[in-house]
mmCIF file of C-alpha atoms in Angstrom:
data_model
loop_
_atom_site.group_PDB
_atom_site.id
_atom_site.type_symbol
_atom_site.label_atom_id
_atom_site.label_comp_id
_atom_site.label_asym_id
_atom_site.label_seq_id
_atom_site.Cartn_x
_atom_site.Cartn_y
_atom_site.Cartn_z
ATOM 1 C CA MET P 1266 142.673 95.233 77.748
ATOM 2 C CA ASP P 1267 143.106 98.523 79.580
ATOM 3 C CA LEU P 1268 141.560 99.484 82.919
ATOM 4 C CA TYR P 1269 138.470 101.036 81.328
ATOM 5 C CA GLU P 1270 137.712 97.828 79.430
ATOM 6 C CA TYR P 1271 138.047 95.816 82.637
ATOM 7 C CA VAL P 1272 135.590 98.125 84.410
ATOM 8 C CA VAL P 1273 133.115 97.841 81.534
ATOM 9 C CA LEU P 1274 133.468 94.056 81.581
ATOM 10 C CA LEU P 1275 132.765 93.951 85.337
ATOM 11 C CA LYS P 1276 129.695 96.154 84.904
ATOM 12 C CA LYS P 1277 128.309 93.809 82.270
ATOM 13 C CA SER P 1278 128.894 90.757 84.494
ATOM 14 C CA TRP P 1279 128.093 92.363 87.852
ATOM 15 C CA ILE P 1280 125.804 89.472 88.789
ATOM 16 C CA ILE P 1281 128.789 87.106 89.257
ATOM 17 C CA PRO P 1282 130.579 89.144 91.979
ATOM 18 C CA ALA P 1283 127.197 89.964 93.544
ATOM 19 C CA VAL P 1284 126.262 86.285 93.882
ATOM 20 C CA ILE P 1285 129.685 85.401 95.328
ATOM 21 C CA ILE P 1286 129.478 88.273 97.837
ATOM 22 C CA LEU P 1287 125.962 87.140 98.807
ATOM 23 C CA VAL P 1288 127.090 83.541 99.344
ATOM 24 C CA LEU P 1289 130.117 84.568 101.407
ATOM 25 C CA GLY P 1290 127.990 87.028 103.368
ATOM 26 C CA ILE P 1291 125.397 84.369 104.240
ATOM 27 C CA TRP P 1292 128.167 81.969 105.268
ATOM 28 C CA SER P 1293 129.716 84.625 107.538
ATOM 29 C CA TRP P 1294 126.303 85.435 109.003
ATOM 30 C CA ARG P 1295 125.603 81.792 109.817
ATOM 31 C CA ASP P 1296 129.068 81.300 111.275
ATOM 32 C CA ASN P 1297 128.852 84.338 113.545
ATOM 33 C CA VAL P 1298 125.185 84.901 114.379
ATOM 34 C CA LEU P 1299 124.039 81.284 114.332
ATOM 35 C CA HIS P 1300 127.249 79.979 115.888
ATOM 36 C CA PRO P 1301 126.203 77.508 118.594
ATOM 37 C CA TYR P 1302 128.725 78.714 121.164
ATOM 38 C CA ASP P 1303 127.500 81.843 122.907
ATOM 39 C CA TYR P 1304 128.972 81.337 126.383
ATOM 40 C CA THR P 1305 132.447 80.578 127.703
ATOM 41 C CA GLY P 1306 133.227 79.090 131.096
ATOM 42 C CA THR P 1307 136.688 79.377 132.630
ATOM 43 C CA VAL P 1308 138.434 77.862 135.631
ATOM 44 C CA THR P 1309 141.923 78.590 136.924
ATOM 45 C CA PHE P 1310 144.096 75.832 138.372
ATOM 46 C CA THR P 1311 146.996 76.616 140.688
ATOM 47 C CA VAL P 1312 149.666 73.994 141.343
ATOM 48 C CA GLY P 1313 152.362 73.897 143.975
ATOM 49 C CA ASN P 1314 154.788 71.740 145.901
ATOM 50 C CA LYS P 1315 154.487 71.304 149.660
ATOM 51 C CA ALA P 1316 157.751 69.400 150.004
ATOM 52 C CA VAL P 1317 160.419 70.997 152.172
ATOM 53 C CA GLN P 1318 164.041 70.229 151.382
ATOM 54 C CA SER P 1319 165.572 70.824 154.816
ATOM 55 C CA SER P 1320 169.026 69.597 153.840
ATOM 56 C CA GLU P 1321 169.265 71.864 150.805
ATOM 57 C CA SER P 1322 169.775 75.579 150.443
ATOM 58 C CA ALA P 1323 166.674 77.771 150.386
ATOM 59 C CA GLN P 1324 167.555 78.996 146.895
ATOM 60 C CA TYR P 1325 167.780 75.481 145.449
ATOM 61 C CA ALA P 1326 164.608 74.442 147.274
ATOM 62 C CA GLN P 1327 162.749 77.357 145.718
ATOM 63 C CA TYR P 1328 164.064 76.449 142.249
ATOM 64 C CA TYR P 1329 163.053 72.814 142.761
ATOM 65 C CA ASN P 1330 159.532 73.791 143.809
ATOM 66 C CA LEU P 1331 159.082 76.096 140.828
ATOM 67 C CA SER P 1332 160.445 73.502 138.419
ATOM 68 C CA SER P 1333 158.241 70.688 139.719
ATOM 69 C CA ALA P 1334 155.182 72.963 139.764
ATOM 70 C CA SER P 1335 155.839 73.971 136.149
ATOM 71 C CA SER P 1336 156.172 70.321 135.123
ATOM 72 C CA PHE P 1337 152.932 69.518 136.978
ATOM 73 C CA ALA P 1338 151.197 72.345 135.114
ATOM 74 C CA ASP P 1339 152.328 70.804 131.811
ATOM 75 C CA THR P 1340 150.786 67.521 132.951
ATOM 76 C CA LEU P 1341 147.494 69.314 133.661
ATOM 77 C CA VAL P 1342 147.427 70.843 130.176
ATOM 78 C CA SER P 1343 148.003 67.388 128.663
ATOM 79 C CA LEU P 1344 145.261 65.849 130.803
ATOM 80 C CA ILE P 1345 142.735 68.501 129.815
ATOM 81 C CA ALA P 1346 143.530 67.937 126.122
ATOM 82 C CA SER P 1347 143.010 64.167 126.401
ATOM 83 C CA PRO P 1348 139.913 63.006 124.446
ATOM 84 C CA ASN P 1349 139.121 60.425 127.151
ATOM 85 C CA ILE P 1350 139.233 63.065 129.872
ATOM 86 C CA ILE P 1351 137.061 65.425 127.813
ATOM 87 C CA SER P 1352 134.545 62.645 127.268
ATOM 88 C CA ASP P 1353 134.454 61.994 131.044
ATOM 89 C CA ILE P 1354 133.970 65.719 131.687
ATOM 90 C CA TYR P 1355 130.935 65.947 129.428
ATOM 91 C CA THR P 1356 129.508 62.683 130.756
ATOM 92 C CA SER P 1357 129.803 63.882 134.361
ATOM 93 C CA ALA P 1358 128.157 67.169 133.379
ATOM 94 C CA ASN P 1359 125.361 65.253 131.641
ATOM 95 C CA GLU P 1360 126.032 67.227 128.467
ATOM 96 C CA PRO P 1361 126.351 65.805 124.910
ATOM 97 C CA LEU P 1362 129.741 65.911 123.241
ATOM 98 C CA PRO P 1363 129.847 68.543 120.465
ATOM 99 C CA THR P 1364 131.733 66.093 118.234
ATOM 100 C CA GLN P 1365 132.834 62.463 118.138
ATOM 101 C CA LYS P 1366 136.066 63.081 116.218
ATOM 102 C CA LEU P 1367 139.140 62.463 118.362
ATOM 103 C CA SER P 1368 141.129 65.200 116.628
ATOM 104 C CA SER P 1369 138.337 67.706 117.319
ATOM 105 C CA LEU P 1370 137.745 66.591 120.902
ATOM 106 C CA ALA P 1371 141.224 67.710 121.924
ATOM 107 C CA LYS P 1372 140.354 71.261 120.825
ATOM 108 C CA ILE P 1373 137.029 71.601 122.655
ATOM 109 C CA ILE P 1374 138.571 72.637 125.965
ATOM 110 C CA LYS P 1375 141.439 75.101 125.746
ATOM 111 C CA ALA P 1376 144.062 75.043 128.481
ATOM 112 C CA ASN P 1377 147.231 77.113 128.702
ATOM 113 C CA LYS P 1378 149.823 77.930 131.306
ATOM 114 C CA ASN P 1379 149.665 81.495 132.520
ATOM 115 C CA SER P 1380 152.504 83.520 131.018
ATOM 116 C CA GLY P 1381 153.023 85.307 134.325
ATOM 117 C CA SER P 1382 153.229 82.161 136.451
ATOM 118 C CA SER P 1383 154.371 78.685 135.425
ATOM 119 C CA GLY P 1384 152.222 77.142 138.165
ATOM 120 C CA VAL P 1385 148.902 78.526 136.913
ATOM 121 C CA VAL P 1386 146.768 76.894 134.217
ATOM 122 C CA VAL P 1387 143.694 78.605 132.775
ATOM 123 C CA ALA P 1388 141.126 76.345 131.077
ATOM 124 C CA SER P 1389 138.105 77.493 129.097
ATOM 125 C CA VAL P 1390 135.214 75.773 127.358
ATOM 126 C CA GLU P 1391 132.427 77.048 125.099
ATOM 127 C CA ALA P 1392 128.775 76.011 125.371
ATOM 128 C CA GLN P 1393 125.347 76.867 123.995
ATOM 129 C CA SER P 1394 123.989 78.248 127.256
ATOM 130 C CA ALA P 1395 125.258 79.747 130.487
ATOM 131 C CA ASP P 1396 123.934 76.746 132.434
ATOM 132 C CA SER P 1397 125.760 74.248 130.195
ATOM 133 C CA ALA P 1398 128.978 76.261 130.386
ATOM 134 C CA LEU P 1399 128.770 76.315 134.181
ATOM 135 C CA LYS P 1400 128.072 72.569 134.458
ATOM 136 C CA ILE P 1401 130.874 71.630 132.056
ATOM 137 C CA THR P 1402 133.370 73.933 133.789
ATOM 138 C CA ARG P 1403 132.503 72.514 137.211
ATOM 139 C CA SER P 1404 132.819 68.998 135.838
ATOM 140 C CA LEU P 1405 136.167 69.953 134.314
ATOM 141 C CA ALA P 1406 137.557 71.056 137.682
ATOM 142 C CA ASP P 1407 136.201 68.007 139.548
ATOM 143 C CA THR P 1408 137.345 65.528 136.876
ATOM 144 C CA ILE P 1409 140.885 66.910 136.776
ATOM 145 C CA ALA P 1410 141.052 66.868 140.580
ATOM 146 C CA ARG P 1411 139.998 63.193 140.588
ATOM 147 C CA GLN P 1412 142.556 62.330 137.907
ATOM 148 C CA VAL P 1413 145.348 64.007 139.864
ATOM 149 C CA THR P 1414 144.345 62.140 143.031
ATOM 150 C CA ALA P 1415 144.298 58.839 141.110
ATOM 151 C CA LEU P 1416 147.772 59.508 139.691
ATOM 152 C CA GLN P 1417 149.091 60.303 143.156
ATOM 153 C CA ASN P 1418 147.531 57.143 144.625
ATOM 154 C CA ASP P 1419 149.224 55.128 141.852
ATOM 155 C CA ASN P 1420 152.526 56.843 142.664
ATOM 156 C CA SER P 1421 152.602 58.183 139.106
ATOM 157 C CA LEU P 1422 152.627 61.677 140.547
ATOM 158 C CA SER P 1423 154.311 62.977 143.669
ATOM 159 C CA LYS P 1424 151.970 63.405 146.638
ATOM 160 C CA ASP P 1425 153.893 66.553 147.542
ATOM 161 C CA LEU P 1426 152.310 68.309 144.564
ATOM 162 C CA THR P 1427 149.147 70.264 145.329
ATOM 163 C CA LEU P 1428 146.248 71.380 143.157
ATOM 164 C CA SER P 1429 143.611 74.027 143.800
ATOM 165 C CA PHE P 1430 141.146 75.739 141.505
ATOM 166 C CA THR P 1431 138.892 78.769 141.465
ATOM 167 C CA ALA P 1432 135.124 78.796 141.209
ATOM 168 C CA PRO P 1433 134.008 78.598 137.558
ATOM 169 C CA VAL P 1434 133.289 81.881 135.811
ATOM 170 C CA VAL P 1435 130.890 82.131 132.844
ATOM 171 C CA PHE P 1436 130.673 85.061 130.463
ATOM 172 C CA SER P 1437 128.891 85.659 127.172
ATOM 173 C CA VAL P 1438 130.759 85.720 123.880
ATOM 174 C CA GLN P 1439 130.122 88.793 121.739
ATOM 175 C CA ASN P 1440 130.169 87.979 118.012
ATOM 176 C CA ASN P 1441 131.677 90.710 115.831
ATOM 177 C CA MET P 1442 129.734 90.862 112.573
ATOM 178 C CA SER P 1443 131.416 93.903 111.001
ATOM 179 C CA LEU P 1444 134.782 92.386 110.144
ATOM 180 C CA PRO P 1445 133.462 89.129 108.583
ATOM 181 C CA ILE P 1446 131.019 91.094 106.395
ATOM 182 C CA VAL P 1447 133.737 93.493 105.192
ATOM 183 C CA LEU P 1448 136.047 90.563 104.434
ATOM 184 C CA SER P 1449 133.215 88.804 102.595
ATOM 185 C CA VAL P 1450 132.667 91.846 100.373
ATOM 186 C CA ILE P 1451 136.385 92.208 99.609
ATOM 187 C CA ALA P 1452 136.840 88.483 98.951
ATOM 188 C CA GLY P 1453 133.672 88.402 96.838
ATOM 189 C CA LEU P 1454 134.899 91.281 94.670
ATOM 190 C CA PHE P 1455 138.293 89.684 94.066
ATOM 191 C CA ILE P 1456 136.904 86.205 93.410
ATOM 192 C CA GLY P 1457 134.083 87.560 91.272
ATOM 193 C CA ALA P 1458 136.464 89.690 89.201
ATOM 194 C CA ALA P 1459 138.763 86.705 88.709
ATOM 195 C CA VAL P 1460 135.848 84.556 87.550
ATOM 196 C CA VAL P 1461 134.681 87.265 85.109
ATOM 197 C CA PHE P 1462 138.156 87.742 83.607
ATOM 198 C CA ILE P 1463 138.796 84.002 83.277
ATOM 199 C CA ARG P 1464 135.369 83.531 81.690
ATOM 200 C CA HIS P 1465 136.090 86.360 79.242
ATOM 201 C CA SER P 1466 139.541 84.962 78.404
ATOM 202 C CA LEU P 1467 138.118 81.515 77.690
ATOM 203 C CA LYS P 1468 135.529 83.007 75.322
ATOM 204 C CA ARG P 1469 138.228 84.888 73.392
ATOM 205 C CA THR P 1470 140.363 81.752 72.929
ATOM 206 C CA ARG P 1471 137.542 79.751 71.409
#
């Protein structure tokens, strides 16, 4: 078959690509417009080390403080990703957990070390309303602070390490509908064309 025959075949079976594009378009619309998460709350943690190494050089002391602060920041990221900690955060905020799957719980709250400073951790969480995002973010900061204090009291974490955090910030998430719709149309055309050609090939081999 040449290109003209393919075009004619697609015109005759236009309903197949149209239905696929419609289905993908509806799915994209639901995923973006009806997505339950419209607000994101963030809180920034700053860690440090108040220990003073009087018998060591100032340069080594500075390196030690930076290294221990960076390691402490890694501990914070691990704590925030813990399903048990996340469950405590939502319970303290009096908010229902979005999911009960352990693998999914670890992804609800995102926490990463700041690329510009190894002692800064930025955590963010999505929620259905600005009020929920604020409550969960506040609970996140308080819960992590309590966990750090408990670890220090158990001597699992050095008491020289310090933790502070900013006031929670909540902002709305803007859903971009243009790109998903364009991708749905392109994917629908390709998938629809493939279905039409395969269907035509099967008829010819019978």
